Each structure stands twice: as structure tokens, then as C-alpha cells.
Amino acid sequence: AQSVAQPEDQVNVAEGNPLTVKCTYSVSGNPYLFWYVQYPNRGLQFLLKYITGDNLVKGSYGFEAEFNKSQTSFHLKKPSALVSDSALYFCAVRDEDGGATNKLIFGTGTLLAVQP
Amino acid sequence: EPEVTQTPSHQVTQMGQEVILRCVPISNHLYFYWYRQILGQKVEFLVSFYNNEISEKSEIFDDQFSVERPDGSNFTLKIRSTKLEDSAMYFCASNYGQSTGELFFGEGSRLTVL
């Protein structure tokens, strides 16, 4: 069964500092990995995904994520945090052999708080 | 840019009442989904729908829930007899169908059951 874990409920970082939001996954086959962001009272917005190829993927708003197969991780990063990055971040996974539904399984979310 | 739209944005209902949440997925998408999020917490899969039938459902999606695509554009979630614990944000999502593709989410429908 597919699963994804986000070990931190909240990450606090000062504006201008680098940020990391952690994610680990478990799938039976090759993983397809996604990051979404949710601003208050809004839907989920797609940030980036890893399917295959380069382990470092770049996405929207200056975010990037690094796929590490040996550690089964897909941590979200940004070199310099902005106050406007404060939001709830979700990691999601789909098994390459996910069957007919293509559903995503989401982690529990990490609240990113960027202090000015 | 095409988007998934959901109505209503917020619905308040009494326990035991029927509720229908509506979604208009992106027009060329083939797979449709409902997810639920309680109090800004985990986003939980409810059901996926393809080719006019349910392709997968979770344990949450019991007999009180149903989905349909009545007219080729709308995709609805019906809760037959709402319970207090059904209070949540319900998100509709769609996808063209490729396994590598992300899901596109609507803004959500907040359901409050009193």
C-alpha cells in the first residue's frame, strides 16, 4: 500500500533563511511524488512533481524538491523563504503501478510559518 | 487557464439532511475525484470516478455517499443523511488520466453539519 509521512506538523523559519519541509514515502513500485500548497481557506495548488530523471526538480514560486531513493524521501526546499510562503504544505505519492484510479495519497501536512 | 469549480463554497445543514456538492471538472479530463479534509488536517481520498463508474473508493465512502456525472459536465457528491462527523471541506479534483499527471483541485466546499 502507498503511504507518505510528513514528520513535522510545523516548520518555523525566518524570512530570508533556507527552508526544508520533510517527506518520506512508501510504495511497492517506483514512486511518483508531488508537493501541493494550501493557503488558508483555499484549495490545493500543485507545486512540483518527480516522475523520473533528475533527482532535483524545480517548481513554482522558487521551490524545489530532492528525490532520494535510498532514503525514500522527497524533501521540499527553498533557498530563501518569504513571509508569503507561509501555508500548509502537503506531500503526495502515487505508485507507478497505481492501478486504474491514479489517485494520490497525501501526507498529514506541514504548516510552514515564515517570520519577518 | 482551465480550472475545477465547486459549488456551494459553504453549506450549513441539519444532521440527517441530504446534501449535494457539485463540481465542474476541467473539460478534457477523464478521471474525477472527491477528497475530504477535516479542520485543515489530512487530505483523505474518498472516491475516484472514470468512464461513468466508480473506479475506487475508500472506507470512508460508505452507503451514505454516492457520486454521479449526470450531464457530462457536472460531477456530484451526495451525502444521503448527514452526520456531525461529515463536517469537513470537500475537494473535487480531476486529471486527464496519465499516471504521471498531477490532480487539479477545486477551491472546495465547506460542509457544516449542525
PDB file of C-alpha atoms in Angstrom:
ATOM      1  CA  ALA A   1       0.000   0.000   0.000  1.00  0.00           C
ATOM      2  CA  GLN A   2       1.095   3.517  -0.707  1.00  0.00           C
ATOM      3  CA  SER A   3       1.795   5.896   2.162  1.00  0.00           C
ATOM      4  CA  VAL A   4       3.555   9.154   2.800  1.00  0.00           C
ATOM      5  CA  ALA A   5       4.772  10.664   6.044  1.00  0.00           C
ATOM      6  CA  GLN A   6       5.436  14.260   6.948  1.00  0.00           C
ATOM      7  CA  PRO A   7       7.166  14.084  10.316  1.00  0.00           C
ATOM      8  CA  GLU A   8       6.843  17.765  11.209  1.00  0.00           C
ATOM      9  CA  ASP A   9       3.493  19.336  11.995  1.00  0.00           C
ATOM     10  CA  GLN A  10       5.055  22.768  11.785  1.00  0.00           C
ATOM     11  CA  VAL A  11       8.253  24.324  10.499  1.00  0.00           C
ATOM     12  CA  ASN A  12       9.292  27.780  11.587  1.00  0.00           C
ATOM     13  CA  VAL A  13      11.848  29.762   9.641  1.00  0.00           C
ATOM     14  CA  ALA A  14      12.953  33.374   9.456  1.00  0.00           C
ATOM     15  CA  GLU A  15      12.424  35.278   6.253  1.00  0.00           C
ATOM     16  CA  GLY A  16      15.462  35.037   4.013  1.00  0.00           C
ATOM     17  CA  ASN A  17      16.635  31.765   5.514  1.00  0.00           C
ATOM     18  CA  PRO A  18      16.515  28.463   3.641  1.00  0.00           C
ATOM     19  CA  LEU A  19      13.617  26.170   4.380  1.00  0.00           C
ATOM     20  CA  THR A  20      13.100  22.427   4.239  1.00  0.00           C
ATOM     21  CA  VAL A  21       9.836  20.559   4.612  1.00  0.00           C
ATOM     22  CA  LYS A  22      10.360  16.832   5.009  1.00  0.00           C
ATOM     23  CA  CYS A  23       8.544  13.964   3.342  1.00  0.00           C
ATOM     24  CA  THR A  24       9.156  10.231   3.221  1.00  0.00           C
ATOM     25  CA  TYR A  25       7.184   7.709   1.244  1.00  0.00           C
ATOM     26  CA  SER A  26       6.428   4.030   0.901  1.00  0.00           C
ATOM     27  CA  VAL A  27       5.285   2.367  -2.309  1.00  0.00           C
ATOM     28  CA  SER A  28       5.678  -1.069  -3.806  1.00  0.00           C
ATOM     29  CA  GLY A  29       6.908   0.117  -7.194  1.00  0.00           C
ATOM     30  CA  ASN A  30       8.517   3.288  -8.445  1.00  0.00           C
ATOM     31  CA  PRO A  31       7.027   6.391  -6.865  1.00  0.00           C
ATOM     32  CA  TYR A  32       5.505   9.407  -8.475  1.00  0.00           C
ATOM     33  CA  LEU A  33       5.835  12.214  -5.930  1.00  0.00           C
ATOM     34  CA  PHE A  34       4.078  15.547  -5.665  1.00  0.00           C
ATOM     35  CA  TRP A  35       4.034  18.650  -3.490  1.00  0.00           C
ATOM     36  CA  TYR A  36       0.966  20.800  -3.051  1.00  0.00           C
ATOM     37  CA  VAL A  37       0.448  24.034  -1.119  1.00  0.00           C
ATOM     38  CA  GLN A  38      -2.743  25.174   0.584  1.00  0.00           C
ATOM     39  CA  TYR A  39      -3.316  28.759   1.628  1.00  0.00           C
ATOM     40  CA  PRO A  40      -5.995  29.462   4.252  1.00  0.00           C
ATOM     41  CA  ASN A  41      -9.499  28.639   3.057  1.00  0.00           C
ATOM     42  CA  ARG A  42      -8.244  27.724  -0.389  1.00  0.00           C
ATOM     43  CA  GLY A  43      -7.838  24.583  -2.459  1.00  0.00           C
ATOM     44  CA  LEU A  44      -4.658  22.654  -3.062  1.00  0.00           C
ATOM     45  CA  GLN A  45      -2.267  24.134  -5.573  1.00  0.00           C
ATOM     46  CA  PHE A  46       0.259  21.979  -7.371  1.00  0.00           C
ATOM     47  CA  LEU A  47       3.886  22.985  -6.782  1.00  0.00           C
ATOM     48  CA  LEU A  48       6.045  20.315  -8.391  1.00  0.00           C
ATOM     49  CA  LYS A  49       6.424  16.628  -9.093  1.00  0.00           C
ATOM     50  CA  TYR A  50       9.023  13.947  -9.531  1.00  0.00           C
ATOM     51  CA  ILE A  51       8.361  11.267 -12.095  1.00  0.00           C
ATOM     52  CA  THR A  52      11.758  10.173 -13.347  1.00  0.00           C
ATOM     53  CA  GLY A  53      15.128  11.613 -14.295  1.00  0.00           C
ATOM     54  CA  ASP A  54      16.982  14.324 -12.434  1.00  0.00           C
ATOM     55  CA  ASN A  55      16.589  13.895  -8.685  1.00  0.00           C
ATOM     56  CA  LEU A  56      16.290  17.645  -8.167  1.00  0.00           C
ATOM     57  CA  VAL A  57      13.048  19.036  -9.514  1.00  0.00           C
ATOM     58  CA  LYS A  58      12.112  22.681  -9.680  1.00  0.00           C
ATOM     59  CA  GLY A  59       8.618  24.018  -9.315  1.00  0.00           C
ATOM     60  CA  SER A  60       6.535  27.100  -8.764  1.00  0.00           C
ATOM     61  CA  TYR A  61       7.429  30.079  -6.575  1.00  0.00           C
ATOM     62  CA  GLY A  62      11.115  29.135  -6.352  1.00  0.00           C
ATOM     63  CA  PHE A  63      10.505  25.807  -4.641  1.00  0.00           C
ATOM     64  CA  GLU A  64      12.459  22.683  -5.436  1.00  0.00           C
ATOM     65  CA  ALA A  65      12.495  19.148  -4.112  1.00  0.00           C
ATOM     66  CA  GLU A  66      15.086  16.436  -3.997  1.00  0.00           C
ATOM     67  CA  PHE A  67      14.206  12.815  -4.615  1.00  0.00           C
ATOM     68  CA  ASN A  68      16.354  10.373  -2.664  1.00  0.00           C
ATOM     69  CA  LYS A  69      15.563   6.766  -3.470  1.00  0.00           C
ATOM     70  CA  SER A  70      17.815   5.209  -0.855  1.00  0.00           C
ATOM     71  CA  GLN A  71      16.232   7.273   1.904  1.00  0.00           C
ATOM     72  CA  THR A  72      12.743   7.145   0.319  1.00  0.00           C
ATOM     73  CA  SER A  73      12.487  10.871   0.780  1.00  0.00           C
ATOM     74  CA  PHE A  74      11.265  13.832  -1.221  1.00  0.00           C
ATOM     75  CA  HIS A  75      12.002  16.936   0.827  1.00  0.00           C
ATOM     76  CA  LEU A  76      10.740  20.322  -0.292  1.00  0.00           C
ATOM     77  CA  LYS A  77      13.244  23.163  -0.212  1.00  0.00           C
ATOM     78  CA  LYS A  78      13.620  26.821  -0.947  1.00  0.00           C
ATOM     79  CA  PRO A  79      16.870  28.779  -0.671  1.00  0.00           C
ATOM     80  CA  SER A  80      15.310  31.934   0.761  1.00  0.00           C
ATOM     81  CA  ALA A  81      11.938  31.916   2.490  1.00  0.00           C
ATOM     82  CA  LEU A  82       9.354  34.651   2.105  1.00  0.00           C
ATOM     83  CA  VAL A  83       6.610  35.566   4.561  1.00  0.00           C
ATOM     84  CA  SER A  84       4.167  34.861   1.736  1.00  0.00           C
ATOM     85  CA  ASP A  85       5.344  31.234   1.684  1.00  0.00           C
ATOM     86  CA  SER A  86       3.539  30.684   4.987  1.00  0.00           C
ATOM     87  CA  ALA A  87       0.956  27.999   4.248  1.00  0.00           C
ATOM     88  CA  LEU A  88       0.141  24.319   4.672  1.00  0.00           C
ATOM     89  CA  TYR A  89       2.256  22.015   2.527  1.00  0.00           C
ATOM     90  CA  PHE A  90       1.254  18.518   1.512  1.00  0.00           C
ATOM     91  CA  CYS A  91       3.400  15.774   0.084  1.00  0.00           C
ATOM     92  CA  ALA A  92       1.613  13.147  -2.015  1.00  0.00           C
ATOM     93  CA  VAL A  93       2.543   9.885  -3.687  1.00  0.00           C
ATOM     94  CA  ARG A  94       1.233   7.681  -6.411  1.00  0.00           C
ATOM     95  CA  ASP A  95       2.588   4.230  -7.111  1.00  0.00           C
ATOM     96  CA  GLU A  96       3.808   3.725 -10.669  1.00  0.00           C
ATOM     97  CA  ASP A  97       1.629   0.654 -10.614  1.00  0.00           C
ATOM     98  CA  GLY A  98      -1.256   2.513  -9.073  1.00  0.00           C
ATOM     99  CA  GLY A  99      -3.932   0.708 -10.968  1.00  0.00           C
ATOM    100  CA  ALA A 100      -6.784   2.337 -12.790  1.00  0.00           C
ATOM    101  CA  THR A 101      -7.548   5.185 -10.452  1.00  0.00           C
ATOM    102  CA  ASN A 102      -4.374   7.300 -10.470  1.00  0.00           C
ATOM    103  CA  LYS A 103      -5.359   8.609  -7.055  1.00  0.00           C
ATOM    104  CA  LEU A 104      -2.862  10.461  -4.902  1.00  0.00           C
ATOM    105  CA  ILE A 105      -2.245   9.609  -1.262  1.00  0.00           C
ATOM    106  CA  PHE A 106      -1.483  12.661   0.843  1.00  0.00           C
ATOM    107  CA  GLY A 107       0.583  13.165   3.950  1.00  0.00           C
ATOM    108  CA  THR A 108      -0.742  14.877   7.033  1.00  0.00           C
ATOM    109  CA  GLY A 109       0.577  18.266   6.005  1.00  0.00           C
ATOM    110  CA  THR A 110       3.222  20.586   7.415  1.00  0.00           C
ATOM    111  CA  LEU A 111       2.427  24.134   8.399  1.00  0.00           C
ATOM    112  CA  LEU A 112       5.193  26.453   7.300  1.00  0.00           C
ATOM    113  CA  ALA A 113       5.439  29.676   9.281  1.00  0.00           C
ATOM    114  CA  VAL A 114       7.874  32.266   7.996  1.00  0.00           C
ATOM    115  CA  GLN A 115       8.624  35.056  10.452  1.00  0.00           C
ATOM    116  CA  PRO A 116       9.524  38.525   9.166  1.00  0.00           C
TER     117      PRO A 116
ATOM    118  CA  GLU B   1      -6.255  28.686 -17.500  1.00  0.00           C
ATOM    119  CA  PRO B   2      -8.870  25.950 -17.071  1.00  0.00           C
ATOM    120  CA  GLU B   3      -9.886  25.212 -13.524  1.00  0.00           C
ATOM    121  CA  VAL B   4     -12.056  22.958 -11.425  1.00  0.00           C
ATOM    122  CA  THR B   5     -15.047  24.796  -9.992  1.00  0.00           C
ATOM    123  CA  GLN B   6     -17.098  23.765  -6.989  1.00  0.00           C
ATOM    124  CA  THR B   7     -20.433  24.878  -5.575  1.00  0.00           C
ATOM    125  CA  PRO B   8     -21.510  25.768  -2.998  1.00  0.00           C
ATOM    126  CA  SER B   9     -18.489  27.240  -1.291  1.00  0.00           C
ATOM    127  CA  HIS B  10     -20.147  26.741   2.080  1.00  0.00           C
ATOM    128  CA  GLN B  11     -23.225  24.808   3.109  1.00  0.00           C
ATOM    129  CA  VAL B  12     -24.762  24.525   6.530  1.00  0.00           C
ATOM    130  CA  THR B  13     -27.208  21.699   7.084  1.00  0.00           C
ATOM    131  CA  GLN B  14     -29.005  19.891   9.855  1.00  0.00           C
ATOM    132  CA  MET B  15     -27.987  16.392  10.834  1.00  0.00           C
ATOM    133  CA  GLY B  16     -29.908  13.818   8.841  1.00  0.00           C
ATOM    134  CA  GLN B  17     -30.448  16.043   5.826  1.00  0.00           C
ATOM    135  CA  GLU B  18     -29.275  15.213   2.320  1.00  0.00           C
ATOM    136  CA  VAL B  19     -26.532  17.321   0.781  1.00  0.00           C
ATOM    137  CA  ILE B  20     -25.320  17.521  -2.804  1.00  0.00           C
ATOM    138  CA  LEU B  21     -21.966  19.073  -3.573  1.00  0.00           C
ATOM    139  CA  ARG B  22     -21.292  19.998  -7.180  1.00  0.00           C
ATOM    140  CA  CYS B  23     -18.144  20.141  -9.229  1.00  0.00           C
ATOM    141  CA  VAL B  24     -17.314  21.037 -12.794  1.00  0.00           C
ATOM    142  CA  PRO B  25     -14.029  19.345 -13.666  1.00  0.00           C
ATOM    143  CA  ILE B  26     -11.679  20.562 -16.361  1.00  0.00           C
ATOM    144  CA  SER B  27     -13.374  19.800 -19.640  1.00  0.00           C
ATOM    145  CA  ASN B  28     -10.971  17.338 -21.267  1.00  0.00           C
ATOM    146  CA  HIS B  29     -10.205  15.455 -18.074  1.00  0.00           C
ATOM    147  CA  LEU B  30     -11.301  11.851 -17.723  1.00  0.00           C
ATOM    148  CA  TYR B  31     -10.732  10.982 -14.059  1.00  0.00           C
ATOM    149  CA  PHE B  32     -12.616  12.656 -11.260  1.00  0.00           C
ATOM    150  CA  TYR B  33     -12.084  12.501  -7.521  1.00  0.00           C
ATOM    151  CA  TRP B  34     -13.523  13.598  -4.234  1.00  0.00           C
ATOM    152  CA  TYR B  35     -11.288  14.203  -1.241  1.00  0.00           C
ATOM    153  CA  ARG B  36     -12.158  15.334   2.267  1.00  0.00           C
ATOM    154  CA  GLN B  37     -10.243  17.493   4.705  1.00  0.00           C
ATOM    155  CA  ILE B  38     -11.368  17.844   8.295  1.00  0.00           C
ATOM    156  CA  LEU B  39     -10.348  21.040  10.110  1.00  0.00           C
ATOM    157  CA  GLY B  40      -7.364  21.797   7.891  1.00  0.00           C
ATOM    158  CA  GLN B  41      -5.829  18.434   8.595  1.00  0.00           C
ATOM    159  CA  LYS B  42      -5.081  15.440   6.418  1.00  0.00           C
ATOM    160  CA  VAL B  43      -6.499  15.311   2.911  1.00  0.00           C
ATOM    161  CA  GLU B  44      -8.325  11.977   2.657  1.00  0.00           C
ATOM    162  CA  PHE B  45      -9.288  10.160  -0.517  1.00  0.00           C
ATOM    163  CA  LEU B  46     -12.967   9.353  -0.825  1.00  0.00           C
ATOM    164  CA  VAL B  47     -13.645   8.128  -4.335  1.00  0.00           C
ATOM    165  CA  SER B  48     -12.435   8.109  -7.904  1.00  0.00           C
ATOM    166  CA  PHE B  49     -14.687   8.024 -10.957  1.00  0.00           C
ATOM    167  CA  TYR B  50     -13.884   7.072 -14.515  1.00  0.00           C
ATOM    168  CA  ASN B  51     -15.952   6.148 -17.534  1.00  0.00           C
ATOM    169  CA  ASN B  52     -19.180   6.835 -15.642  1.00  0.00           C
ATOM    170  CA  GLU B  53     -18.485   4.496 -12.799  1.00  0.00           C
ATOM    171  CA  ILE B  54     -16.640   4.384  -9.514  1.00  0.00           C
ATOM    172  CA  SER B  55     -13.148   3.032 -10.043  1.00  0.00           C
ATOM    173  CA  GLU B  56     -12.097   3.049  -6.409  1.00  0.00           C
ATOM    174  CA  LYS B  57     -13.498   4.134  -3.068  1.00  0.00           C
ATOM    175  CA  SER B  58     -12.125   4.373   0.429  1.00  0.00           C
ATOM    176  CA  GLU B  59     -13.535   3.025   3.675  1.00  0.00           C
ATOM    177  CA  ILE B  60     -14.929   6.479   4.388  1.00  0.00           C
ATOM    178  CA  PHE B  61     -17.138   6.269   1.302  1.00  0.00           C
ATOM    179  CA  ASP B  62     -19.904   4.176   2.792  1.00  0.00           C
ATOM    180  CA  ASP B  63     -23.510   3.696   1.687  1.00  0.00           C
ATOM    181  CA  GLN B  64     -24.389   7.240   2.734  1.00  0.00           C
ATOM    182  CA  PHE B  65     -22.226   8.607  -0.077  1.00  0.00           C
ATOM    183  CA  SER B  66     -22.818   8.481  -3.796  1.00  0.00           C
ATOM    184  CA  VAL B  67     -21.369  10.151  -6.865  1.00  0.00           C
ATOM    185  CA  GLU B  68     -22.626  10.702 -10.352  1.00  0.00           C
ATOM    186  CA  ARG B  69     -21.936  12.642 -13.507  1.00  0.00           C
ATOM    187  CA  PRO B  70     -25.451  13.447 -14.570  1.00  0.00           C
ATOM    188  CA  ASP B  71     -24.891  15.560 -17.651  1.00  0.00           C
ATOM    189  CA  GLY B  72     -21.338  15.128 -18.917  1.00  0.00           C
ATOM    190  CA  SER B  73     -20.030  18.231 -17.207  1.00  0.00           C
ATOM    191  CA  ASN B  74     -21.078  18.213 -13.554  1.00  0.00           C
ATOM    192  CA  PHE B  75     -19.687  15.712 -11.075  1.00  0.00           C
ATOM    193  CA  THR B  76     -21.650  15.493  -7.853  1.00  0.00           C
ATOM    194  CA  LEU B  77     -21.153  14.074  -4.397  1.00  0.00           C
ATOM    195  CA  LYS B  78     -24.307  13.245  -2.458  1.00  0.00           C
ATOM    196  CA  ILE B  79     -24.427  12.560   1.239  1.00  0.00           C
ATOM    197  CA  ARG B  80     -27.773  10.971   1.901  1.00  0.00           C
ATOM    198  CA  SER B  81     -28.163  11.528   5.643  1.00  0.00           C
ATOM    199  CA  THR B  82     -25.512  13.796   7.058  1.00  0.00           C
ATOM    200  CA  LYS B  83     -23.835  13.188  10.399  1.00  0.00           C
ATOM    201  CA  LEU B  84     -21.945  15.633  12.571  1.00  0.00           C
ATOM    202  CA  GLU B  85     -18.676  13.968  11.602  1.00  0.00           C
ATOM    203  CA  ASP B  86     -19.313  14.713   7.936  1.00  0.00           C
ATOM    204  CA  SER B  87     -18.448  18.340   8.664  1.00  0.00           C
ATOM    205  CA  ALA B  88     -15.370  18.952   6.549  1.00  0.00           C
ATOM    206  CA  MET B  89     -14.023  20.628   3.473  1.00  0.00           C
ATOM    207  CA  TYR B  90     -14.757  18.549   0.394  1.00  0.00           C
ATOM    208  CA  PHE B  91     -12.452  18.913  -2.590  1.00  0.00           C
ATOM    209  CA  CYS B  92     -13.151  17.832  -6.097  1.00  0.00           C
ATOM    210  CA  ALA B  93     -10.204  17.051  -8.363  1.00  0.00           C
ATOM    211  CA  SER B  94      -9.702  15.941 -11.928  1.00  0.00           C
ATOM    212  CA  ASN B  95      -6.946  14.554 -14.089  1.00  0.00           C
ATOM    213  CA  TYR B  96      -6.587  13.664 -17.723  1.00  0.00           C
ATOM    214  CA  GLY B  97      -5.675  10.132 -16.775  1.00  0.00           C
ATOM    215  CA  GLN B  98      -1.982   9.857 -17.267  1.00  0.00           C
ATOM    216  CA  SER B  99      -0.336   8.206 -14.273  1.00  0.00           C
ATOM    217  CA  THR B 100       2.372  10.850 -14.224  1.00  0.00           C
ATOM    218  CA  GLY B 101      -0.056  13.723 -14.070  1.00  0.00           C
ATOM    219  CA  GLU B 102      -0.958  15.862 -11.124  1.00  0.00           C
ATOM    220  CA  LEU B 103      -4.505  16.287  -9.899  1.00  0.00           C
ATOM    221  CA  PHE B 104      -6.171  19.651 -10.346  1.00  0.00           C
ATOM    222  CA  PHE B 105      -8.218  20.670  -7.328  1.00  0.00           C
ATOM    223  CA  GLY B 106     -11.159  22.967  -6.879  1.00  0.00           C
ATOM    224  CA  GLU B 107     -11.396  25.528  -4.107  1.00  0.00           C
ATOM    225  CA  GLY B 108     -13.519  23.218  -2.001  1.00  0.00           C
ATOM    226  CA  SER B 109     -16.980  23.119  -0.470  1.00  0.00           C
ATOM    227  CA  ARG B 110     -17.142  23.580   3.252  1.00  0.00           C
ATOM    228  CA  LEU B 111     -19.886  21.471   4.804  1.00  0.00           C
ATOM    229  CA  THR B 112     -21.064  22.237   8.319  1.00  0.00           C
ATOM    230  CA  VAL B 113     -23.470  19.774   9.882  1.00  0.00           C
ATOM    231  CA  LEU B 114     -25.343  21.015  12.951  1.00  0.00           C
TER     232      LEU B 114
END
